Structure formats: structure tokens, C-alpha cells
C-alpha angles and dihedrals in degrees: 000000000000109000091199091060092046089051092052092049091048090049090049091050090048091052092048091049091048091049092051090048093051093048090049091051092049093049091049091049091050092050090050091050092048090051090052091048091050090050091050091048091051090049091048090050091051091049091048092053090047091050091050090050092051092047089052090051090049091052091047094049091044090054091049091047091050090049091052092047090051090048089238104179091212092056092045091050091046092051092047092049093046098043101037100027094239109178133127123240109290091000119135114216115242117264116251118268113253113255120217114234135176115265124017117014113257138160117241112214128206115274117267116273123263 
């Protein structure tokens, strides 16, 4: 048997094994990075939804505040009913008046109860 040929085959097998190992490490590192990116995207989406919710609440409360400052009877009645629970037996409280905003048309509802 030619030792030189056996050495070359062994060296080739060693290189192939090392190459497979390196590719496996790179694939694993990429999967880990993708998992971190997915987690960050999910967190960013949750924070974006929370921000939108807060912005909606700010617009709603601003509209109510402006109505109270303008002595709008509708706003005063809505606040009294919401805050103090004023409603007769079997009476359904009036729905909030739509507030005009810039951009797409939407209806701003009264803030959630306490």
C-alpha cells in the first residue's frame, strides 16, 4: 500500500469533515440570528400596537377635554354618565359623538370605564 496515497486520502477526508463542521456552525449561527430578529420584530410590533392605542386614547381624551372646555352639553353628559355611572333603569347611555381627525375617517369612542 502506498502511504503517500493514504495520507492524501486522509487529508482530503479531514478537509471535507472540517468543511462540513464549518458549514454546520454557520447555519446554526444564522438560525440563532434569525430567531433573535424574529423576536425583535415581534416586540417592535407589540410596541407599535401599544403606541397606536395610546395615541388613540390621547385623541379621545383631547376631544373630550375640548368638549368640556367648550361647555358642549353632549361632552358634559357623556363625562357624567361615564364617570358617575348616571343612567336610568334600562337606559342605554348615548354613543360617543364621532370626532373629526386628519387622515382617514374614524369614530373616536369614549375611553374605557374605570
